[in-house]
CSV table of C-alpha atoms and ligand atoms in Angstrom, one decimal:
chain,number,residue,atom,x,y,z
W,126,UNK,CA,-31.9,3.5,26.9
W,127,UNK,CA,-30.0,1.5,29.4
W,128,UNK,CA,-26.4,2.7,29.7
W,129,UNK,CA,-25.0,0.1,32.1
W,130,UNK,CA,-24.9,-3.0,29.9
W,131,UNK,CA,-22.4,-5.5,31.4
W,132,UNK,CA,-21.6,-3.1,34.3
W,133,UNK,CA,-23.3,-5.0,37.1
W,134,UNK,CA,-22.4,-8.5,38.4
W,135,UNK,CA,-24.8,-11.5,37.9
W,136,UNK,CA,-26.7,-12.0,41.1
W,137,UNK,CA,-27.0,-15.6,42.4
W,138,UNK,CA,-30.3,-16.3,44.1
W,139,UNK,CA,-29.7,-17.5,47.7
W,140,UNK,CA,-30.4,-21.1,48.7
W,141,UNK,CA,-33.6,-21.5,50.7
W,142,UNK,CA,-33.2,-23.1,54.1
W,143,UNK,CA,-35.9,-25.3,55.6
W,144,UNK,CA,-37.3,-23.9,58.9
W,145,UNK,CA,-37.8,-27.3,60.4
W,146,UNK,CA,-38.1,-31.0,59.8
W,147,UNK,CA,-41.4,-32.7,60.3
W,148,UNK,CA,-42.1,-36.5,60.4
W,149,UNK,CA,-44.4,-38.0,57.8
W,150,UNK,CA,-46.9,-39.8,60.0
W,151,UNK,CA,-47.5,-42.5,57.5
W,152,UNK,CA,-44.0,-43.3,56.2
W,153,UNK,CA,-42.0,-42.2,59.3
W,154,UNK,CA,-39.7,-40.3,57.0
W,155,UNK,CA,-38.6,-36.7,57.4
W,156,UNK,CA,-40.2,-34.0,55.5
W,157,UNK,CA,-38.5,-30.6,55.1
W,158,UNK,CA,-40.7,-27.7,55.9
W,159,UNK,CA,-40.1,-24.3,54.3
W,160,UNK,CA,-41.9,-20.9,54.6
W,161,UNK,CA,-41.9,-18.4,51.9
W,162,UNK,CA,-43.5,-15.0,52.2
W,163,UNK,CA,-44.7,-13.3,49.0
W,164,UNK,CA,-44.1,-9.6,49.6
W,165,UNK,CA,-43.4,-6.2,48.1
W,166,UNK,CA,-39.9,-4.9,47.6
W,167,UNK,CA,-38.1,-2.2,45.6
W,168,UNK,CA,-35.6,-3.0,42.8
W,169,UNK,CA,-33.2,-0.3,41.6
W,170,UNK,CA,-32.9,-1.4,38.0
W,171,UNK,CA,-31.9,2.0,36.4
W,172,UNK,CA,-29.3,3.8,38.4
W,173,UNK,CA,-30.6,7.1,37.2
W,174,UNK,CA,-34.3,6.5,37.6
W,175,UNK,CA,-36.6,5.6,40.6
W,176,UNK,CA,-36.8,2.1,41.8
W,177,UNK,CA,-39.4,-0.4,40.5
W,178,UNK,CA,-41.9,-2.0,42.9
W,179,UNK,CA,-42.0,-5.7,42.6
W,180,UNK,CA,-43.7,-8.6,44.5
W,181,UNK,CA,-41.5,-11.6,45.0
W,182,UNK,CA,-41.0,-14.8,46.9
W,183,UNK,CA,-39.2,-13.8,50.2
W,184,UNK,CA,-39.2,-10.2,48.7
W,185,UNK,CA,-36.6,-11.0,46.1
W,186,UNK,CA,-36.7,-11.8,42.4
W,187,UNK,CA,-35.9,-14.4,41.3
W,188,UNK,CA,-37.1,-16.1,44.4
W,189,UNK,CA,-34.7,-18.2,46.6
W,190,UNK,CA,-33.4,-21.4,45.0
W,191,UNK,CA,-34.6,-24.7,46.6
W,192,UNK,CA,-32.1,-27.5,46.4
W,193,UNK,CA,-33.6,-30.8,47.3
W,194,UNK,CA,-32.4,-34.4,47.2
W,195,UNK,CA,-34.5,-37.0,45.3
W,196,UNK,CA,-36.7,-38.8,47.7
W,197,UNK,CA,-36.9,-36.1,50.3
W,198,UNK,CA,-40.5,-34.8,50.6
W,199,UNK,CA,-41.0,-31.1,51.1
W,200,UNK,CA,-43.9,-28.9,52.3
W,201,UNK,CA,-43.7,-25.2,51.5
W,202,UNK,CA,-46.0,-22.7,53.1
W,203,UNK,CA,-46.5,-19.8,50.7
W,204,UNK,CA,-47.8,-16.8,52.7
W,205,UNK,CA,-49.4,-14.3,50.4
W,206,UNK,CA,-48.6,-10.7,51.5
W,207,UNK,CA,-48.8,-9.4,48.0
W,208,UNK,CA,-51.5,-7.2,46.4
W,209,UNK,CA,-53.1,-9.9,44.2
W,210,UNK,CA,-54.3,-13.5,44.8
W,211,UNK,CA,-51.8,-16.2,43.9
W,212,UNK,CA,-51.5,-19.9,43.2
W,213,UNK,CA,-48.1,-21.6,43.2
W,214,UNK,CA,-47.1,-24.1,40.5
W,215,UNK,CA,-43.9,-26.2,40.8
W,216,UNK,CA,-43.2,-26.6,37.1
W,217,UNK,CA,-41.6,-29.9,36.4
W,218,UNK,CA,-43.0,-31.7,39.4
W,219,UNK,CA,-45.6,-34.5,39.3
W,220,UNK,CA,-47.5,-32.8,42.1
W,221,UNK,CA,-50.8,-34.2,43.3
W,222,UNK,CA,-53.6,-32.1,41.8
W,223,UNK,CA,-54.4,-30.1,45.0
W,224,UNK,CA,-50.8,-28.9,45.1
W,225,UNK,CA,-50.3,-28.3,41.4
W,226,UNK,CA,-51.2,-24.6,41.4
W,227,UNK,CA,-54.6,-25.0,39.7
W,228,UNK,CA,-55.4,-21.5,38.3
W,229,UNK,CA,-58.6,-21.1,40.2
W,230,UNK,CA,-57.2,-22.5,43.5
W,231,UNK,CA,-56.2,-19.0,44.6
W,232,UNK,CA,-54.9,-17.8,47.9
W,233,UNK,CA,-56.1,-14.2,48.6
W,234,UNK,CA,-53.8,-11.6,50.1
W,235,UNK,CA,-53.4,-12.2,53.8
W,236,UNK,CA,-53.8,-16.0,53.5
W,237,UNK,CA,-51.4,-18.9,53.1
W,238,UNK,CA,-51.4,-22.3,51.6
W,239,UNK,CA,-49.2,-25.3,52.3
W,240,UNK,CA,-48.0,-27.2,49.2
W,241,UNK,CA,-46.7,-30.7,49.4
W,242,UNK,CA,-44.1,-32.0,46.9
W,243,UNK,CA,-43.0,-35.6,46.6
W,244,UNK,CA,-39.6,-35.0,44.9
W,245,UNK,CA,-39.3,-38.6,43.7
W,246,UNK,CA,-38.5,-37.8,40.1
W,247,UNK,CA,-35.1,-37.9,38.4
W,248,UNK,CA,-32.7,-35.0,39.0
W,249,UNK,CA,-33.8,-31.9,37.1
W,250,UNK,CA,-34.2,-28.1,37.1
W,251,UNK,CA,-37.7,-27.2,38.1
W,252,UNK,CA,-39.1,-23.8,38.7
W,253,UNK,CA,-41.9,-22.4,40.8
W,254,UNK,CA,-44.0,-19.5,39.7
W,255,UNK,CA,-47.4,-18.0,40.0
W,256,UNK,CA,-50.4,-19.6,38.2
W,257,UNK,CA,-53.3,-17.4,39.4
W,258,UNK,CA,-56.3,-17.2,37.0
W,259,UNK,CA,-56.1,-14.1,34.8
W,260,UNK,CA,-53.1,-12.7,36.7
W,261,UNK,CA,-50.3,-15.2,36.0
W,262,UNK,CA,-48.4,-12.8,33.6
W,263,UNK,CA,-48.5,-9.9,36.0
W,264,UNK,CA,-47.5,-12.0,39.1
W,265,UNK,CA,-44.6,-13.7,37.3
W,266,UNK,CA,-43.5,-10.5,35.6
W,267,UNK,CA,-43.5,-8.5,38.9
W,268,UNK,CA,-41.3,-11.2,40.5
W,269,UNK,CA,-43.0,-14.4,41.3
W,270,UNK,CA,-40.6,-17.0,39.8
W,271,UNK,CA,-37.7,-19.0,41.2
W,272,UNK,CA,-35.7,-22.2,40.6
W,273,UNK,CA,-36.0,-25.5,42.4
W,274,UNK,CA,-33.2,-28.0,41.8
W,275,UNK,CA,-33.7,-31.7,42.3
W,276,UNK,CA,-30.5,-33.7,42.7
W,277,UNK,CA,-30.4,-37.4,42.3
W,278,UNK,CA,-27.6,-39.9,43.1
W,279,UNK,CA,-27.3,-41.1,39.5
W,280,UNK,CA,-26.5,-37.6,38.4
W,281,UNK,CA,-24.3,-36.9,41.4
W,282,UNK,CA,-22.2,-39.9,40.4
W,283,UNK,CA,-21.2,-38.3,37.1
W,284,UNK,CA,-18.4,-35.9,37.3
W,285,UNK,CA,-20.3,-32.9,35.9
W,286,UNK,CA,-19.3,-29.4,37.1
W,287,UNK,CA,-20.9,-29.0,40.6
W,288,UNK,CA,-21.4,-26.6,43.4
W,289,UNK,CA,-24.3,-24.2,43.4
W,290,UNK,CA,-23.3,-20.7,42.6
W,291,UNK,CA,-19.7,-21.6,41.9
W,292,UNK,CA,-19.6,-24.1,39.0
W,293,UNK,CA,-23.4,-24.9,38.7
W,294,UNK,CA,-25.2,-21.6,38.1
W,295,UNK,CA,-28.8,-20.9,37.3
W,296,UNK,CA,-29.3,-18.3,34.5
W,297,UNK,CA,-32.9,-17.2,34.7
W,298,UNK,CA,-33.8,-15.1,31.8
W,299,UNK,CA,-36.6,-12.6,31.7
W,300,UNK,CA,-37.5,-9.6,29.6
W,301,UNK,CA,-39.3,-6.5,30.8
W,302,UNK,CA,-40.2,-3.0,29.9
W,303,UNK,CA,-39.8,0.1,32.1
W,304,UNK,CA,-41.3,3.5,32.2
W,305,UNK,CA,-39.2,6.7,32.3
W,306,UNK,CA,-39.8,6.9,36.1
W,307,UNK,CA,-38.1,3.5,36.5
W,308,UNK,CA,-41.2,1.5,37.4
W,309,UNK,CA,-42.3,-1.5,35.4
W,310,UNK,CA,-44.6,-1.1,32.5
W,311,UNK,CA,-47.4,-3.5,33.4
W,312,UNK,CA,-48.6,-6.3,31.1
W,313,UNK,CA,-52.0,-6.2,32.7
W,314,UNK,CA,-53.7,-4.7,29.7
W,315,UNK,CA,-51.9,-6.7,27.0
W,316,UNK,CA,-53.9,-9.3,25.2
W,317,UNK,CA,-51.2,-10.7,22.8
W,318,UNK,CA,-47.7,-10.4,24.1
W,319,UNK,CA,-45.3,-8.2,26.1
W,320,UNK,CA,-41.8,-9.0,24.8
W,321,UNK,CA,-39.8,-6.6,27.0
W,322,UNK,CA,-36.8,-4.7,25.7
W,323,UNK,CA,-34.7,-5.0,28.9
W,324,UNK,CA,-33.1,-8.5,29.1
W,325,UNK,CA,-32.5,-9.7,32.7
W,326,UNK,CA,-30.5,-12.6,34.0
W,327,UNK,CA,-31.3,-13.5,37.6
W,328,UNK,CA,-33.1,-10.2,37.9
W,329,UNK,CA,-30.2,-7.9,36.7
W,330,UNK,CA,-30.3,-6.3,33.2
W,331,UNK,CA,-27.4,-7.5,31.0
W,332,UNK,CA,-25.1,-8.5,33.9
W,333,UNK,CA,-21.5,-9.8,33.7
W,334,UNK,CA,-20.0,-12.9,35.4
W,335,UNK,CA,-16.3,-13.4,36.1
W,336,UNK,CA,-15.4,-17.0,35.4
W,337,UNK,CA,-12.2,-19.0,35.5
W,338,UNK,CA,-10.8,-20.8,32.5
W,339,UNK,CA,-12.6,-24.1,33.2
W,340,UNK,CA,-16.0,-25.8,32.8
W,341,UNK,CA,-19.3,-24.5,34.2
W,342,UNK,CA,-22.7,-25.9,34.3
W,343,UNK,CA,-25.4,-23.3,33.5
W,344,UNK,CA,-29.0,-24.0,34.1
W,345,UNK,CA,-31.0,-21.9,31.6
W,346,UNK,CA,-34.6,-21.1,32.3
W,347,UNK,CA,-36.6,-18.7,30.2
W,348,UNK,CA,-38.9,-17.1,32.8
W,349,UNK,CA,-40.0,-14.4,30.4
W,350,UNK,CA,-43.7,-13.9,30.0
W,351,UNK,CA,-43.5,-13.7,26.1
W,352,UNK,CA,-39.9,-13.7,24.9
W,353,UNK,CA,-38.2,-16.7,23.4
W,354,UNK,CA,-34.4,-16.7,22.6
W,355,UNK,CA,-31.9,-18.2,20.2
W,356,UNK,CA,-28.8,-18.1,22.4
W,357,UNK,CA,-25.2,-18.3,21.4
W,358,UNK,CA,-21.8,-17.5,23.0
W,359,UNK,CA,-19.6,-15.2,21.0
W,360,UNK,CA,-15.9,-14.2,21.4
W,361,UNK,CA,-15.7,-10.4,21.8
W,362,UNK,CA,-12.2,-10.4,20.2
W,363,UNK,CA,-13.5,-12.2,17.2
W,364,UNK,CA,-17.0,-11.1,16.4
W,365,UNK,CA,-18.9,-13.8,14.5
W,366,UNK,CA,-17.0,-16.6,16.2
W,367,UNK,CA,-19.3,-18.8,18.3
W,368,UNK,CA,-18.1,-20.9,21.2
W,369,UNK,CA,-19.5,-24.4,21.0
W,370,UNK,CA,-21.1,-25.9,24.2
W,371,UNK,CA,-22.8,-29.1,25.4
W,372,UNK,CA,-26.5,-29.3,26.1
W,373,UNK,CA,-26.6,-31.9,28.9
W,374,UNK,CA,-30.2,-31.7,30.3
W,375,UNK,CA,-33.6,-30.4,29.4
W,376,UNK,CA,-36.9,-30.0,31.3
W,377,UNK,CA,-37.0,-33.5,32.9
W,378,UNK,CA,-33.3,-33.8,33.5
W,379,UNK,CA,-30.3,-35.4,31.8
W,380,UNK,CA,-30.3,-36.2,28.1
W,381,UNK,CA,-29.1,-39.6,26.9
W,382,UNK,CA,-25.9,-38.0,25.7
W,383,UNK,CA,-24.5,-34.5,25.6
W,384,UNK,CA,-25.5,-32.6,22.4
W,385,UNK,CA,-22.8,-30.3,21.0
W,386,UNK,CA,-24.2,-27.1,19.6
W,387,UNK,CA,-23.4,-23.5,18.7
W,388,UNK,CA,-26.8,-22.2,19.4
W,389,UNK,CA,-29.8,-23.0,21.6
W,390,UNK,CA,-33.5,-22.3,21.1
W,391,UNK,CA,-35.3,-21.7,24.4
W,392,UNK,CA,-38.8,-20.5,24.8
W,393,UNK,CA,-40.8,-19.6,27.8
W,394,UNK,CA,-40.7,-22.1,30.7
W,395,UNK,CA,-38.2,-24.4,28.9
W,396,UNK,CA,-35.1,-25.4,30.8
W,397,UNK,CA,-31.8,-26.4,29.3
W,398,UNK,CA,-28.6,-27.2,31.3
W,399,UNK,CA,-25.4,-26.6,29.3
W,400,UNK,CA,-21.7,-27.1,30.0
W,401,UNK,CA,-19.5,-24.4,28.7
W,402,UNK,CA,-15.7,-24.8,28.8
W,403,UNK,CA,-13.8,-21.5,29.2
W,404,UNK,CA,-10.4,-23.3,29.4
W,405,UNK,CA,-9.4,-22.0,25.9
W,406,UNK,CA,-10.6,-18.5,26.5
W,407,UNK,CA,-8.3,-17.2,29.2
W,408,UNK,CA,-8.2,-13.4,29.3
W,409,UNK,CA,-11.1,-13.1,26.9
W,410,UNK,CA,-14.6,-11.7,27.1
W,411,UNK,CA,-17.4,-13.9,25.9
W,412,UNK,CA,-20.8,-12.5,25.3
W,413,UNK,CA,-24.0,-14.5,25.5
W,414,UNK,CA,-26.2,-13.2,22.6
W,415,UNK,CA,-29.7,-13.7,21.3
W,416,UNK,CA,-30.3,-14.1,17.6
W,417,UNK,CA,-34.0,-14.4,17.8
W,418,UNK,CA,-35.8,-11.6,16.3
W,419,UNK,CA,-39.1,-10.7,17.8
W,420,UNK,CA,-40.9,-8.6,15.2
W,421,UNK,CA,-42.2,-5.7,17.2
W,422,UNK,CA,-39.1,-5.4,19.2
W,423,UNK,CA,-36.6,-5.0,16.4
W,424,UNK,CA,-36.2,-1.4,17.2
W,425,UNK,CA,-34.8,-2.0,20.6
W,426,UNK,CA,-31.0,-1.8,20.4
W,427,UNK,CA,-30.0,-4.4,23.0
W,428,UNK,CA,-32.3,-7.3,22.7
W,429,UNK,CA,-29.6,-9.2,20.8
W,430,UNK,CA,-27.4,-9.3,24.0
W,431,UNK,CA,-28.0,-11.2,27.2
W,432,UNK,CA,-24.9,-11.2,29.4
W,433,UNK,CA,-21.1,-11.2,29.4
W,434,UNK,CA,-18.5,-13.7,30.8
W,435,UNK,CA,-15.1,-12.3,31.7
W,436,UNK,CA,-12.6,-15.1,31.7
W,437,UNK,CA,-9.9,-14.2,34.2
W,438,UNK,CA,-7.5,-15.9,36.5
W,439,UNK,CA,-5.0,-18.6,35.9
W,440,UNK,CA,-5.4,-22.0,34.3
W,441,UNK,CA,-7.1,-24.3,36.9
W,442,UNK,CA,-6.9,-28.0,37.4
W,443,UNK,CA,-10.5,-28.8,36.3
W,444,UNK,CA,-11.5,-32.3,37.5
W,445,UNK,CA,-15.0,-32.2,36.1
W,446,UNK,CA,-16.0,-33.6,32.7
W,447,UNK,CA,-18.9,-34.3,30.5
W,448,UNK,CA,-19.2,-38.1,30.0
W,449,UNK,CA,-20.2,-39.4,26.5
W,450,UNK,CA,-23.2,-41.1,28.0
W,451,UNK,CA,-25.3,-39.3,30.6
W,452,UNK,CA,-28.1,-41.8,31.4
W,453,UNK,CA,-30.7,-43.9,29.7
W,454,UNK,CA,-33.7,-41.6,29.5
W,455,UNK,CA,-37.0,-43.5,30.5
W,456,UNK,CA,-39.0,-42.7,27.4
W,457,UNK,CA,-42.6,-43.9,27.3
W,458,UNK,CA,-43.3,-47.1,25.4
W,459,UNK,CA,-43.7,-46.0,21.8
W,460,UNK,CA,-47.2,-45.9,20.3
W,461,UNK,CA,-48.2,-45.1,16.8
W,462,UNK,CA,-51.9,-44.3,17.2
W,463,UNK,CA,-52.7,-40.6,17.8
W,464,UNK,CA,-55.1,-40.1,20.7
W,465,UNK,CA,-55.7,-36.3,20.6
W,466,UNK,CA,-55.3,-33.5,18.2
W,467,UNK,CA,-55.3,-30.0,19.6
W,468,UNK,CA,-55.4,-26.8,17.6
W,469,UNK,CA,-54.0,-23.7,19.2
W,470,UNK,CA,-55.9,-20.9,17.6
W,471,UNK,CA,-56.7,-17.3,17.4
W,472,UNK,CA,-60.2,-16.5,16.4
W,473,UNK,CA,-62.1,-13.2,16.8
W,474,UNK,CA,-59.3,-11.8,18.9
W,475,UNK,CA,-59.4,-14.7,21.3
W,476,UNK,CA,-56.9,-17.4,22.1
W,477,UNK,CA,-58.4,-20.9,22.1
W,478,UNK,CA,-57.6,-24.6,22.1
W,479,UNK,CA,-59.9,-26.6,19.8
W,480,UNK,CA,-62.4,-23.7,20.0
W,481,UNK,CA,-62.6,-23.8,23.7
W,482,UNK,CA,-61.4,-21.3,26.2
W,483,UNK,CA,-60.6,-22.0,29.9
W,484,UNK,CA,-63.5,-19.9,31.0
W,485,UNK,CA,-65.8,-22.4,29.3
W,486,UNK,CA,-66.0,-24.5,32.4
W,487,UNK,CA,-68.4,-27.1,31.0
W,488,UNK,CA,-66.2,-27.9,28.0
W,489,UNK,CA,-62.7,-27.3,29.1
W,490,UNK,CA,-61.7,-30.9,30.0
W,491,UNK,CA,-60.4,-31.9,26.5
W,492,UNK,CA,-58.8,-35.2,27.3
W,493,UNK,CA,-59.4,-38.1,29.6
W,494,UNK,CA,-56.3,-40.3,29.6
W,495,UNK,CA,-56.6,-43.5,31.7
W,496,UNK,CA,-54.0,-43.5,34.4
W,497,UNK,CA,-50.9,-45.5,33.6
W,498,UNK,CA,-51.5,-45.4,29.8
W,499,UNK,CA,-49.4,-43.8,27.1
W,500,UNK,CA,-51.1,-41.2,24.9
W,501,UNK,CA,-49.9,-39.4,21.8
W,502,UNK,CA,-51.0,-35.8,21.3
W,503,UNK,CA,-50.7,-33.7,18.2
W,504,UNK,CA,-50.3,-30.0,18.9
W,505,UNK,CA,-51.1,-27.8,16.0
W,506,UNK,CA,-50.4,-24.2,15.7
W,507,UNK,CA,-53.1,-22.7,13.5
W,508,UNK,CA,-52.9,-19.1,14.9
W,509,UNK,CA,-50.9,-17.5,12.1
W,510,UNK,CA,-47.5,-16.1,12.9
W,511,UNK,CA,-47.5,-16.7,16.7
W,512,UNK,CA,-45.3,-19.0,18.6
W,513,UNK,CA,-46.8,-20.9,21.5
W,514,UNK,CA,-44.7,-22.9,24.0
W,515,UNK,CA,-47.1,-25.6,25.1
W,516,UNK,CA,-46.8,-27.0,28.6
W,517,UNK,CA,-48.6,-30.2,29.8
W,518,UNK,CA,-48.7,-30.5,33.6
W,519,UNK,CA,-48.0,-33.7,35.5
W,520,UNK,CA,-46.1,-35.6,32.7
W,521,UNK,CA,-42.7,-35.7,31.0
W,522,UNK,CA,-43.2,-36.2,27.3
W,523,UNK,CA,-41.1,-37.2,24.3
W,524,UNK,CA,-41.1,-34.9,21.3
W,525,UNK,CA,-41.6,-37.3,18.4
W,526,UNK,CA,-42.2,-35.2,15.4
W,527,UNK,CA,-42.4,-31.6,14.2
W,528,UNK,CA,-43.9,-30.9,10.8
W,529,UNK,CA,-45.0,-28.0,8.5
W,530,UNK,CA,-42.7,-25.4,10.0
W,531,UNK,CA,-39.1,-24.3,9.5
W,532,UNK,CA,-37.5,-26.8,11.8
W,533,UNK,CA,-37.8,-30.5,12.6
W,534,UNK,CA,-37.2,-31.9,16.1
W,535,UNK,CA,-33.9,-30.6,17.4
W,536,UNK,CA,-31.4,-33.2,18.8
W,537,UNK,CA,-31.5,-31.7,22.3
W,538,UNK,CA,-35.3,-31.9,22.2
W,539,UNK,CA,-35.3,-35.5,21.1
W,540,UNK,CA,-32.6,-36.8,23.4
W,541,UNK,CA,-34.5,-36.1,26.7
W,542,UNK,CA,-37.9,-35.8,28.2
W,543,UNK,CA,-39.7,-32.4,28.3
W,544,UNK,CA,-42.7,-30.7,29.7
W,545,UNK,CA,-42.8,-27.7,27.4
W,546,UNK,CA,-42.4,-27.7,23.6
W,547,UNK,CA,-41.8,-24.8,21.3
W,548,UNK,CA,-44.7,-24.7,18.8
W,549,UNK,CA,-43.7,-22.3,16.0
W,550,UNK,CA,-45.9,-20.7,13.4
W,551,UNK,CA,-47.7,-23.3,11.3
W,552,UNK,CA,-46.1,-26.3,13.1
W,553,UNK,CA,-47.6,-29.5,14.3
W,554,UNK,CA,-45.6,-31.2,17.1
W,555,UNK,CA,-46.4,-34.7,18.2
W,556,UNK,CA,-45.7,-35.6,21.9
W,557,UNK,CA,-46.0,-38.9,23.7
W,558,UNK,CA,-46.4,-39.2,27.5
W,559,UNK,CA,-47.1,-41.8,30.1
W,560,UNK,CA,-50.1,-40.4,32.1
W,561,UNK,CA,-49.1,-41.3,35.6
W,562,UNK,CA,-48.6,-41.6,38.5
W,563,UNK,CA,-51.7,-39.8,39.8
W,564,UNK,CA,-55.3,-39.3,38.9
W,565,UNK,CA,-56.7,-35.9,38.8
W,566,UNK,CA,-57.6,-32.9,36.7
W,567,UNK,CA,-54.5,-31.0,35.4
W,568,UNK,CA,-54.0,-28.1,33.1
W,569,UNK,CA,-52.2,-27.8,29.7
W,570,UNK,CA,-51.7,-24.4,28.1
W,571,UNK,CA,-49.6,-22.0,26.2
W,572,UNK,CA,-46.7,-20.6,28.3
W,573,UNK,CA,-46.8,-17.2,26.8
W,574,UNK,CA,-48.4,-16.0,30.0
W,575,UNK,CA,-50.5,-13.4,28.3
W,576,UNK,CA,-52.0,-16.1,26.1
W,577,UNK,CA,-52.5,-18.3,29.2
W,578,UNK,CA,-54.3,-15.5,31.0
W,579,UNK,CA,-56.4,-14.9,27.9
W,580,UNK,CA,-57.8,-18.4,28.1
W,581,UNK,CA,-55.3,-20.4,25.9
W,582,UNK,CA,-55.6,-23.1,28.6
W,583,UNK,CA,-57.6,-26.3,29.0
W,584,UNK,CA,-57.6,-29.4,31.3
W,585,UNK,CA,-57.3,-33.1,31.1
W,586,UNK,CA,-58.6,-35.6,33.6
W,587,UNK,CA,-56.4,-38.6,34.4
W,588,UNK,CA,-58.7,-41.3,35.7
W,589,UNK,CA,-58.8,-44.9,36.6
W,590,UNK,CA,-62.5,-45.1,35.8
W,591,UNK,CA,-63.9,-46.7,32.6
W,592,UNK,CA,-65.9,-44.5,30.2
D,1023,LIG,CU1,-45.0,-23.2,34.1
D,1023,LIG,CU2,-49.0,-24.3,34.0
D,1023,LIG,O1,-47.0,-23.6,34.1
D,1024,LIG,CU1,-49.5,-18.8,23.0
């Protein structure tokens, strides 16, 4: 039992500074160069137990936050001084294949790799995390995850709450399990899921954040290895009263228009940016709660709570606002023909996609979209009661349709572009994407990292060649 719920402040990951500027020999433009060391550190999670040993980017978890302007290229050297091999994926970036964190492109301990990122996409919340073959769950769970914020001038011109760490705050969710000595319970031997009964935000279990009575932009990322959430804000003084908020952005940046909601579904690797206005809540406590039941974890007493906001201070002159129109989302050209149908299955204790596992090297390339074309993929969950957040690398997709489950496409899923979609039990979700701008072999997979490590992953080959 954790006895310090809402007793420790929310940590804000520090901003990563580039160590130098280098000149792109071809374009003559500046490239920002960063160096990150993956190393061991201790984290005192339970005040009355020993520390937990973690391995994180720059020896912290979450890792430092990158803040990059659209159009500024970056090179990041990831030096692996951890105990396991690693591969770094910048999730949400249309990286060239050699820099996309291909699972088998691993950097052994003692080595480094330089990753190049173009950063020419629209403003969005990306994240970087480990993607090493068979060990992604462990590496991410033990600390290898951080956010990467891309700003763009169109978004900066809007008057949304801004200022990293003051009015624009990342809320990186994760869920873990600890032993009685205070160390982490490892997911290494799990083959289905590790939900985790201790809910962390930015690395701190059940933190609190002091806020002023004004608007804040929160960038939610579910960095858990297996836990998805149904989030809502509740007034402590009036249990049962939810505080409405605006969803303004998803995986690939701003939605067309803000979506007013009382609750938000978020599964692993999804990002949703929301604006919450505390102006009417002066002097109150507001608790961020989770209404999503995860079967096996129902016994744990606190998985329904996430963090607390303490609204204090005087009324402030809040100049920010949420405009009625945010942007015109560049959806792919609509197409009715279905190009691919993928079944996410569990058979004989194994996770597969259309009967194929990632280890089946000869058969794992399941699609060959021509570069520059739009394809429609149907993603079918035929694995019984399991949920699978499906991530397609390289592209931003439109969520067109969801059938056979309990929900249809939610407005905040439909009004923007995404790179992960929640695929609930029995559901079939249709997604449409423009396969561009690069050729290459990329992965798509379930983002329950235990499923991913147990082969629920395949590849597609974007090519300019004719069949
Ligand atoms: Cu966020 Cu292939 O991963
Ligand atoms: Cu899965």
